[in-house]
PDB file of C-alpha atoms in Angstrom:
ATOM      1  CA  MET A  30      65.453 -42.432   5.444  1.00 55.00           C
ATOM      2  CA  ARG A  31      64.774 -38.885   4.325  1.00 56.00           C
ATOM      3  CA  LYS A  32      63.071 -40.161   1.146  1.00 53.00           C
ATOM      4  CA  VAL A  33      60.837 -42.460   3.224  1.00 50.00           C
ATOM      5  CA  ASN A  34      59.737 -39.545   5.443  1.00 54.00           C
ATOM      6  CA  LEU A  35      58.951 -37.354   2.449  1.00 51.00           C
ATOM      7  CA  LEU A  36      56.924 -40.150   0.866  1.00 51.00           C
ATOM      8  CA  PHE A  37      55.001 -40.670   4.113  1.00 54.00           C
ATOM      9  CA  ILE A  38      54.189 -36.954   4.378  1.00 55.00           C
ATOM     10  CA  GLY A  39      53.025 -36.851   0.769  1.00 53.00           C
ATOM     11  CA  LEU A  40      50.682 -39.804   1.269  1.00 51.00           C
ATOM     12  CA  CYS A  41      49.223 -38.164   4.385  1.00 57.00           C
ATOM     13  CA  LEU A  42      48.523 -34.927   2.497  1.00 52.00           C
ATOM     14  CA  ILE A  43      46.760 -36.796  -0.304  1.00 53.00           C
ATOM     15  CA  ALA A  44      44.653 -38.822   2.135  1.00 52.00           C
ATOM     16  CA  CYS A  45      43.663 -35.770   4.192  1.00 53.00           C
ATOM     17  CA  SER A  46      42.760 -33.829   1.063  1.00 49.00           C
ATOM     18  CA  THR A  47      40.605 -36.686  -0.234  1.00 47.00           C
ATOM     19  CA  GLN A  48      38.846 -37.097   3.114  1.00 49.00           C
ATOM     20  CA  GLU A  49      38.102 -33.384   3.360  1.00 46.00           C
ATOM     21  CA  ARG A  50      36.734 -33.354  -0.188  1.00 42.00           C
ATOM     22  CA  ASP A  51      34.531 -36.359   0.548  1.00 46.00           C
ATOM     23  CA  ASN A  52      33.153 -34.663   3.655  1.00 46.00           C
ATOM     24  CA  ILE A  53      32.286 -31.554   1.672  1.00 42.00           C
ATOM     25  CA  ASP A  54      30.608 -33.604  -1.073  1.00 45.00           C
ATOM     26  CA  ASN A  55      28.568 -35.621   1.397  1.00 48.00           C
ATOM     27  CA  GLY A  56      27.251 -32.501   3.088  1.00 48.00           C
ATOM     28  CA  SER A  57      26.751 -30.080   0.235  1.00 47.00           C
ATOM     29  CA  ALA A  58      26.649 -31.824  -3.131  1.00 48.00           C
ATOM     30  CA  ALA A  59      23.533 -31.543  -5.263  1.00 50.00           C
ATOM     31  CA  GLY A  60      20.914 -34.021  -4.116  1.00 54.00           C
ATOM     32  CA  THR A  61      22.699 -34.800  -0.845  1.00 55.00           C
ATOM     33  CA  GLY A  62      22.263 -31.494   1.049  1.00 54.00           C
ATOM     34  CA  ASP A  63      19.812 -30.877   3.841  1.00 53.00           C
ATOM     35  CA  ASP A  64      16.260 -30.326   2.578  1.00 52.00           C
ATOM     36  CA  GLU A  65      15.514 -27.516   5.009  1.00 50.00           C
ATOM     37  CA  VAL A  66      18.675 -25.620   4.072  1.00 47.00           C
ATOM     38  CA  ALA A  67      17.808 -25.967   0.395  1.00 47.00           C
ATOM     39  CA  LYS A  68      14.356 -24.512   1.052  1.00 43.00           C
ATOM     40  CA  ARG A  69      15.743 -21.548   2.956  1.00 43.00           C
ATOM     41  CA  VAL A  70      18.252 -20.789   0.228  1.00 44.00           C
ATOM     42  CA  SER A  71      15.788 -21.020  -2.645  1.00 39.00           C
ATOM     43  CA  GLY A  72      12.910 -19.407  -0.771  1.00 38.00           C
ATOM     44  CA  THR A  73      10.439 -22.103  -1.792  1.00 38.00           C
ATOM     45  CA  TRP A  74       8.565 -21.750   1.496  1.00 41.00           C
ATOM     46  CA  LEU A  75       7.269 -18.422   0.178  1.00 44.00           C
ATOM     47  CA  LEU A  76       5.790 -20.209  -2.836  1.00 51.00           C
ATOM     48  CA  SER A  77       4.284 -23.106  -0.944  1.00 52.00           C
ATOM     49  CA  THR A  78       0.571 -23.240  -0.150  1.00 53.00           C
ATOM     50  CA  ASP A  79       1.286 -25.633   2.729  1.00 59.00           C
ATOM     51  CA  TYR A  80       1.166 -22.685   5.107  1.00 64.00           C
ATOM     52  CA  HIS A  81      -0.488 -22.897   8.510  1.00 73.00           C
ATOM     53  CA  TYR A  82      -2.021 -19.757   9.922  1.00 87.00           C
ATOM     54  CA  GLN A  83      -1.297 -18.948  13.521  1.00 88.00           C
ATOM     55  CA  GLU A  84      -3.951 -19.259  16.197  1.00 91.00           C
ATOM     56  CA  ARG A  85      -6.485 -16.661  15.097  1.00 93.00           C
ATOM     57  CA  CYS A  86      -6.348 -14.650  18.316  1.00 94.00           C
ATOM     58  CA  ASN A  87      -2.574 -14.287  17.893  1.00 93.00           C
ATOM     59  CA  TYR A  88      -3.390 -11.707  15.217  1.00 94.00           C
ATOM     60  CA  LEU A  89      -5.488  -9.763  17.734  1.00 94.00           C
ATOM     61  CA  PRO A  90      -3.228  -9.113  20.765  1.00 94.00           C
ATOM     62  CA  GLU A  91      -5.222  -7.691  23.653  1.00 94.00           C
ATOM     63  CA  GLU A  92      -2.704  -5.056  24.765  1.00 94.00           C
ATOM     64  CA  PHE A  93      -2.289  -3.801  21.216  1.00 94.00           C
ATOM     65  CA  VAL A  94      -6.051  -3.402  20.875  1.00 94.00           C
ATOM     66  CA  ARG A  95      -6.237  -1.546  24.201  1.00 93.00           C
ATOM     67  CA  ASN A  96      -3.560   0.929  23.134  1.00 93.00           C
ATOM     68  CA  LEU A  97      -4.833   1.279  19.579  1.00 93.00           C
ATOM     69  CA  PHE A  98      -8.395   2.112  20.573  1.00 92.00           C
ATOM     70  CA  GLN A  99      -7.380   3.917  23.759  1.00 90.00           C
ATOM     71  CA  LEU A 100      -9.284   1.628  26.095  1.00 90.00           C
ATOM     72  CA  GLY A 101      -8.730   2.098  29.795  1.00 85.00           C
ATOM     73  CA  GLU A 102      -7.330  -0.605  32.039  1.00 85.00           C
ATOM     74  CA  ASN A 103     -10.744  -0.901  33.701  1.00 90.00           C
ATOM     75  CA  VAL A 104     -12.364  -2.090  30.472  1.00 92.00           C
ATOM     76  CA  GLU A 105     -12.735  -5.862  30.706  1.00 94.00           C
ATOM     77  CA  LEU A 106     -12.303  -7.629  27.342  1.00 95.00           C
ATOM     78  CA  ALA A 107     -13.919 -10.992  26.609  1.00 96.00           C
ATOM     79  CA  LYS A 108     -12.275 -13.133  23.940  1.00 95.00           C
ATOM     80  CA  TYR A 109     -14.300 -15.229  21.501  1.00 96.00           C
ATOM     81  CA  SER A 110     -12.467 -17.497  19.078  1.00 95.00           C
ATOM     82  CA  GLU A 111     -13.757 -19.640  16.223  1.00 93.00           C
ATOM     83  CA  LEU A 112     -12.124 -21.576  13.366  1.00 90.00           C
ATOM     84  CA  ASN A 113     -11.228 -18.528  11.262  1.00 93.00           C
ATOM     85  CA  SER A 114     -11.982 -15.597  13.529  1.00 96.00           C
ATOM     86  CA  CYS A 115     -11.288 -13.941  16.842  1.00 97.00           C
ATOM     87  CA  GLU A 116     -13.209 -11.169  18.607  1.00 97.00           C
ATOM     88  CA  LEU A 117     -12.551  -9.005  21.655  1.00 97.00           C
ATOM     89  CA  ARG A 118     -15.836  -7.742  23.106  1.00 97.00           C
ATOM     90  CA  TRP A 119     -16.754  -5.285  25.832  1.00 95.00           C
ATOM     91  CA  GLY A 120     -20.368  -4.295  26.329  1.00 93.00           C
ATOM     92  CA  PRO A 121     -21.984  -3.635  22.912  1.00 94.00           C
ATOM     93  CA  ASN A 122     -18.563  -3.043  21.301  1.00 96.00           C
ATOM     94  CA  LYS A 123     -16.145  -5.397  19.615  1.00 97.00           C
ATOM     95  CA  VAL A 124     -12.945  -5.601  17.593  1.00 97.00           C
ATOM     96  CA  GLY A 125     -12.670  -8.637  15.340  1.00 97.00           C
ATOM     97  CA  PHE A 126     -10.301 -10.364  12.923  1.00 97.00           C
ATOM     98  CA  TYR A 127     -11.686 -12.698  10.242  1.00 97.00           C
ATOM     99  CA  LEU A 128      -9.831 -14.853   7.709  1.00 95.00           C
ATOM    100  CA  GLU A 129     -11.774 -15.641   4.563  1.00 92.00           C
ATOM    101  CA  SER A 130     -10.225 -19.116   4.067  1.00 90.00           C
ATOM    102  CA  ASN A 131      -8.632 -21.883   6.103  1.00 88.00           C
ATOM    103  CA  LYS A 132      -5.313 -21.438   4.321  1.00 87.00           C
ATOM    104  CA  PRO A 133      -3.807 -19.033   1.790  1.00 90.00           C
ATOM    105  CA  PHE A 134      -5.057 -19.114  -1.774  1.00 90.00           C
ATOM    106  CA  GLU A 135      -2.837 -20.857  -4.306  1.00 87.00           C
ATOM    107  CA  SER A 136      -1.999 -17.584  -6.041  1.00 87.00           C
ATOM    108  CA  THR A 137      -2.606 -13.854  -5.793  1.00 88.00           C
ATOM    109  CA  PHE A 138      -4.774 -14.141  -8.917  1.00 89.00           C
ATOM    110  CA  GLN A 139      -7.163 -16.409  -7.029  1.00 91.00           C
ATOM    111  CA  SER A 140      -7.145 -14.308  -3.876  1.00 93.00           C
ATOM    112  CA  GLU A 141      -7.801 -11.108  -5.861  1.00 93.00           C
ATOM    113  CA  TYR A 142     -10.677 -12.761  -7.726  1.00 93.00           C
ATOM    114  CA  PHE A 143     -12.176 -13.855  -4.404  1.00 94.00           C
ATOM    115  CA  PHE A 144     -11.671 -10.389  -2.890  1.00 96.00           C
ATOM    116  CA  ASP A 145     -13.262  -8.601  -5.855  1.00 94.00           C
ATOM    117  CA  LYS A 146     -16.177 -11.024  -5.968  1.00 93.00           C
ATOM    118  CA  LEU A 147     -16.966 -10.450  -2.287  1.00 94.00           C
ATOM    119  CA  PHE A 148     -16.161  -6.811  -1.696  1.00 95.00           C
ATOM    120  CA  GLN A 149     -16.214  -4.897  -4.989  1.00 92.00           C
ATOM    121  CA  PRO A 150     -18.366  -6.819  -7.502  1.00 89.00           C
ATOM    122  CA  GLU A 151     -19.576  -3.647  -9.266  1.00 79.00           C
ATOM    123  CA  ALA A 152     -16.060  -2.363  -9.825  1.00 65.00           C
ATOM    124  CA  LYS A 153     -14.902  -5.786 -10.977  1.00 60.00           C
ATOM    125  CA  LYS A 154     -17.686  -5.994 -13.539  1.00 67.00           C
ATOM    126  CA  ALA A 155     -16.913  -2.516 -14.877  1.00 61.00           C
ATOM    127  CA  ALA A 156     -13.210  -3.306 -15.075  1.00 57.00           C
ATOM    128  CA  ASP A 157     -13.872  -6.525 -16.982  1.00 60.00           C
ATOM    129  CA  GLU A 158     -15.981  -4.648 -19.510  1.00 60.00           C
ATOM    130  CA  ASN A 159     -13.775  -1.583 -20.013  1.00 62.00           C
ATOM    131  CA  THR A 160     -10.188  -2.765 -19.662  1.00 58.00           C
ATOM    132  CA  PRO A 161      -8.185  -5.307 -21.667  1.00 59.00           C
ATOM    133  CA  ALA A 162      -7.169  -8.538 -20.065  1.00 57.00           C
ATOM    134  CA  LYS A 163      -3.962  -8.596 -18.070  1.00 55.00           C
ATOM    135  CA  PRO A 164      -0.918  -9.895 -19.944  1.00 54.00           C
ATOM    136  CA  THR A 165      -0.304 -13.545 -19.307  1.00 52.00           C
ATOM    137  CA  ILE A 166       2.562 -14.564 -17.068  1.00 51.00           C
ATOM    138  CA  TYR A 167       2.964 -17.866 -18.879  1.00 50.00           C
ATOM    139  CA  GLY A 168       5.349 -18.267 -21.790  1.00 53.00           C
ATOM    140  CA  PRO A 169       7.594 -15.692 -23.496  1.00 54.00           C
ATOM    141  CA  GLN A 170       6.531 -12.197 -24.450  1.00 57.00           C
ATOM    142  CA  PRO A 171       8.635 -11.423 -27.539  1.00 57.00           C
ATOM    143  CA  GLN A 172       7.376  -7.857 -28.029  1.00 59.00           C
ATOM    144  CA  GLY A 173      10.287  -5.461 -27.897  1.00 57.00           C
ATOM    145  CA  THR A 174      12.976  -8.127 -28.140  1.00 56.00           C
ATOM    146  CA  ASN A 175      13.425  -7.899 -31.933  1.00 57.00           C
ATOM    147  CA  ALA A 176      12.016 -11.397 -32.303  1.00 54.00           C
ATOM    148  CA  GLU A 177       9.284 -10.063 -34.580  1.00 54.00           C
ATOM    149  CA  LEU A 178      11.680  -8.212 -36.927  1.00 56.00           C
ATOM    150  CA  PRO A 179      13.475  -9.613 -40.003  1.00 57.00           C
ATOM    151  CA  ALA A 180      16.997 -10.781 -39.330  1.00 54.00           C
ATOM    152  CA  SER A 181      18.473  -8.148 -41.656  1.00 53.00           C
ATOM    153  CA  THR A 182      17.224  -5.280 -39.471  1.00 51.00           C
ATOM    154  CA  THR A 183      18.716  -6.654 -36.282  1.00 49.00           C
ATOM    155  CA  THR A 184      22.316  -6.780 -37.427  1.00 49.00           C
ATOM    156  CA  THR A 185      24.751  -4.140 -36.242  1.00 48.00           C
ATOM    157  CA  SER A 186      28.136  -2.997 -37.389  1.00 50.00           C
ATOM    158  CA  ALA A 187      31.242  -2.614 -35.277  1.00 48.00           C
ATOM    159  CA  LYS A 188      30.591   1.143 -35.121  1.00 51.00           C
ATOM    160  CA  GLN A 189      27.115   0.701 -33.673  1.00 51.00           C
ATOM    161  CA  ASP A 190      26.133   0.293 -30.059  1.00 52.00           C
ATOM    162  CA  SER A 191      24.841  -3.285 -29.970  1.00 55.00           C
ATOM    163  CA  ALA A 192      21.978  -2.316 -27.674  1.00 54.00           C
ATOM    164  CA  ARG A 193      21.028   1.178 -28.929  1.00 53.00           C
ATOM    165  CA  GLY A 194      21.818   1.038 -32.671  1.00 56.00           C
ATOM    166  CA  ASN A 195      23.068   4.242 -34.290  1.00 60.00           C
ATOM    167  CA  ASP A 196      21.615   6.570 -31.660  1.00 60.00           C
ATOM    168  CA  PRO A 197      23.508   6.261 -28.348  1.00 57.00           C
ATOM    169  CA  SER A 198      20.759   8.206 -26.570  1.00 59.00           C
ATOM    170  CA  GLY A 199      17.913   6.071 -27.940  1.00 60.00           C
ATOM    171  CA  PRO A 200      15.950   3.446 -26.002  1.00 60.00           C
ATOM    172  CA  ILE A 201      17.618   0.112 -25.402  1.00 61.00           C
ATOM    173  CA  ASP A 202      16.242  -2.697 -27.559  1.00 62.00           C
ATOM    174  CA  GLY A 203      14.820  -5.637 -25.658  1.00 62.00           C
ATOM    175  CA  ILE A 204      13.703  -3.624 -22.618  1.00 63.00           C
ATOM    176  CA  THR A 205       9.923  -3.731 -22.391  1.00 61.00           C
ATOM    177  CA  ASP A 206       7.581  -1.545 -20.372  1.00 58.00           C
ATOM    178  CA  PRO A 207       7.423  -2.288 -16.617  1.00 56.00           C
ATOM    179  CA  THR A 208       4.994  -5.021 -15.692  1.00 60.00           C
ATOM    180  CA  PRO A 209       1.928  -3.602 -13.926  1.00 64.00           C
ATOM    181  CA  PRO A 210       1.183  -4.685 -10.337  1.00 69.00           C
ATOM    182  CA  ILE A 211      -0.467  -8.083 -10.075  1.00 72.00           C
ATOM    183  CA  ALA A 212      -3.356  -6.658  -8.043  1.00 84.00           C
ATOM    184  CA  SER A 213      -5.337  -3.808  -9.559  1.00 90.00           C
ATOM    185  CA  PRO A 214      -6.065  -0.820  -7.292  1.00 91.00           C
ATOM    186  CA  ALA A 215      -9.169  -0.944  -5.119  1.00 93.00           C
ATOM    187  CA  LYS A 216     -12.265   0.869  -6.404  1.00 92.00           C
ATOM    188  CA  ASN A 217     -15.065   2.563  -4.487  1.00 93.00           C
ATOM    189  CA  THR A 218     -18.281   0.596  -4.307  1.00 92.00           C
ATOM    190  CA  ALA A 219     -21.876   1.355  -3.365  1.00 91.00           C
ATOM    191  CA  THR A 220     -21.121   0.372   0.235  1.00 92.00           C
ATOM    192  CA  GLY A 221     -17.356   0.798   0.551  1.00 95.00           C
ATOM    193  CA  VAL A 222     -14.497   3.244   0.107  1.00 96.00           C
ATOM    194  CA  ALA A 223     -11.103   2.300  -1.310  1.00 96.00           C
ATOM    195  CA  VAL A 224      -8.225   2.650   1.168  1.00 97.00           C
ATOM    196  CA  GLU A 225      -4.633   3.133   0.045  1.00 95.00           C
ATOM    197  CA  ASN A 226      -1.402   1.819   1.580  1.00 94.00           C
ATOM    198  CA  VAL A 227      -2.994  -1.173   3.299  1.00 96.00           C
ATOM    199  CA  GLY A 228      -1.970  -4.538   1.881  1.00 95.00           C
ATOM    200  CA  ASP A 229      -2.306  -4.841  -1.901  1.00 95.00           C
ATOM    201  CA  LYS A 230      -5.812  -3.368  -1.824  1.00 95.00           C
ATOM    202  CA  ALA A 231      -8.359  -2.574   0.858  1.00 97.00           C
ATOM    203  CA  ILE A 232     -11.966  -1.385   1.139  1.00 97.00           C
ATOM    204  CA  TRP A 233     -13.580   0.241   4.186  1.00 97.00           C
ATOM    205  CA  GLU A 234     -17.307  -0.405   4.735  1.00 97.00           C
ATOM    206  CA  PRO A 235     -18.617   2.358   7.030  1.00 96.00           C
ATOM    207  CA  GLY A 236     -21.970   0.625   7.525  1.00 94.00           C
ATOM    208  CA  LYS A 237     -20.298  -2.434   9.043  1.00 95.00           C
ATOM    209  CA  LYS A 238     -17.202  -0.606  10.359  1.00 96.00           C
ATOM    210  CA  ALA A 239     -15.221  -3.291   8.559  1.00 97.00           C
ATOM    211  CA  LEU A 240     -11.955  -3.098   6.609  1.00 98.00           C
ATOM    212  CA  HIS A 241     -11.474  -5.787   3.961  1.00 98.00           C
ATOM    213  CA  VAL A 242      -7.897  -6.450   2.881  1.00 97.00           C
ATOM    214  CA  LEU A 243      -6.121  -8.334   0.107  1.00 96.00           C
ATOM    215  CA  TYR A 244      -2.482  -9.089   0.904  1.00 95.00           C
ATOM    216  CA  ASN A 245      -0.551 -11.423  -1.401  1.00 91.00           C
ATOM    217  CA  ASN A 246      -2.585 -14.630  -1.332  1.00 91.00           C
ATOM    218  CA  HIS A 247      -4.451 -13.747   1.878  1.00 94.00           C
ATOM    219  CA  VAL A 248      -7.896 -12.183   2.245  1.00 96.00           C
ATOM    220  CA  PHE A 249      -9.047 -11.017   5.661  1.00 97.00           C
ATOM    221  CA  SER A 250     -11.300  -8.477   7.366  1.00 98.00           C
ATOM    222  CA  VAL A 251     -10.938  -6.338  10.465  1.00 97.00           C
ATOM    223  CA  VAL A 252     -14.037  -5.039  12.251  1.00 97.00           C
ATOM    224  CA  ALA A 253     -13.913  -2.112  14.682  1.00 97.00           C
ATOM    225  CA  GLN A 254     -17.384  -1.608  16.104  1.00 95.00           C
ATOM    226  CA  THR A 255     -16.235   0.849  18.740  1.00 93.00           C
ATOM    227  CA  PRO A 256     -17.494   4.156  20.165  1.00 89.00           C
ATOM    228  CA  GLY A 257     -16.014   7.410  18.934  1.00 85.00           C
ATOM    229  CA  GLY A 258     -17.271   7.790  15.393  1.00 89.00           C
ATOM    230  CA  ASP A 259     -16.446   6.344  11.985  1.00 92.00           C
ATOM    231  CA  ALA A 260     -13.100   8.111  11.526  1.00 94.00           C
ATOM    232  CA  LYS A 261     -11.688   6.714  14.768  1.00 93.00           C
ATOM    233  CA  ALA A 262     -12.942   3.204  13.991  1.00 95.00           C
ATOM    234  CA  LYS A 263     -11.481   3.354  10.486  1.00 96.00           C
ATOM    235  CA  GLN A 264      -8.087   4.526  11.724  1.00 96.00           C
ATOM    236  CA  GLY A 265      -8.025   1.791  14.359  1.00 96.00           C
ATOM    237  CA  ALA A 266      -8.960  -0.879  11.795  1.00 97.00           C
ATOM    238  CA  ILE A 267      -6.171   0.318   9.491  1.00 97.00           C
ATOM    239  CA  GLY A 268      -3.633   0.105  12.304  1.00 96.00           C
ATOM    240  CA  LEU A 269      -4.761  -3.409  13.188  1.00 96.00           C
ATOM    241  CA  ALA A 270      -4.750  -4.502   9.521  1.00 97.00           C
ATOM    242  CA  LYS A 271      -1.137  -3.358   9.142  1.00 96.00           C
ATOM    243  CA  LEU A 272      -0.201  -5.419  12.199  1.00 95.00           C
ATOM    244  CA  VAL A 273      -1.911  -8.450  10.633  1.00 95.00           C
ATOM    245  CA  THR A 274      -0.084  -8.081   7.313  1.00 94.00           C
ATOM    246  CA  HIS A 275       3.213  -7.925   9.204  1.00 92.00           C
ATOM    247  CA  SER A 276       2.247 -11.033  11.189  1.00 91.00           C
ATOM    248  CA  LEU A 277       1.325 -12.943   8.022  1.00 88.00           C
ATOM    249  CA  ASP A 278       4.912 -12.505   6.798  1.00 81.00           C
ATOM    250  CA  ASP A 279       6.084 -14.498   9.827  1.00 69.00           C
ATOM    251  CA  ASP A 280       5.794 -18.234   9.057  1.00 60.00           C
ATOM    252  CA  THR A 281       6.479 -19.293  12.656  1.00 58.00           C
ATOM    253  CA  ASP A 282       3.699 -20.200  15.036  1.00 50.00           C
TER     254      ASP A 282
END
């Protein structure tokens, strides 16, 4: 009787273990997991161009604009919204947000090209003429990895540091120079002034009281045609642009 009970317990343990394993496989095995979970883990939503911008006026919250430009509660704001823009107007003044495309560009290379073409064509032309082309991001870059050296010069003895050769304080083979930023710094133009620490690059146009911003694969403008002088309008536009860049990182509507 004791042998029968032990056999029964053993069979139960095997069955339970198999069932638990099957449940794990069905829920998590490659090709059978939830698509949304897989996207969150791999971060592919950050690489996708199937990105829907929020309602344009969501990037221009009324209370934020009131506080930013120090508007009194008695100032009545009228909201005007179009496909890719939103404006808050009062009297002859307005604060506006304008997207330059219906959806993000497919890459930062495309968005930067579009930005430079629109807002700093002179600087772009000079850069193309005076600077070498950016290194390609496609394919291997063997420079500095010993791939270009004869095999006899890459061998090391047991007494050598495999990474540094004979000199323990020397540079490590295979480590190349840091890759430069994808977006080149903004340059002053005939009508605009480069602004630092806003997006990837930004240009302020005093004549239009407009701040043009490149951020990842987004290009947008903020206009602050408000009383109080150019410096106040520029500072307000910068504050609003930083809010927009933060909002663009949020993929929820």
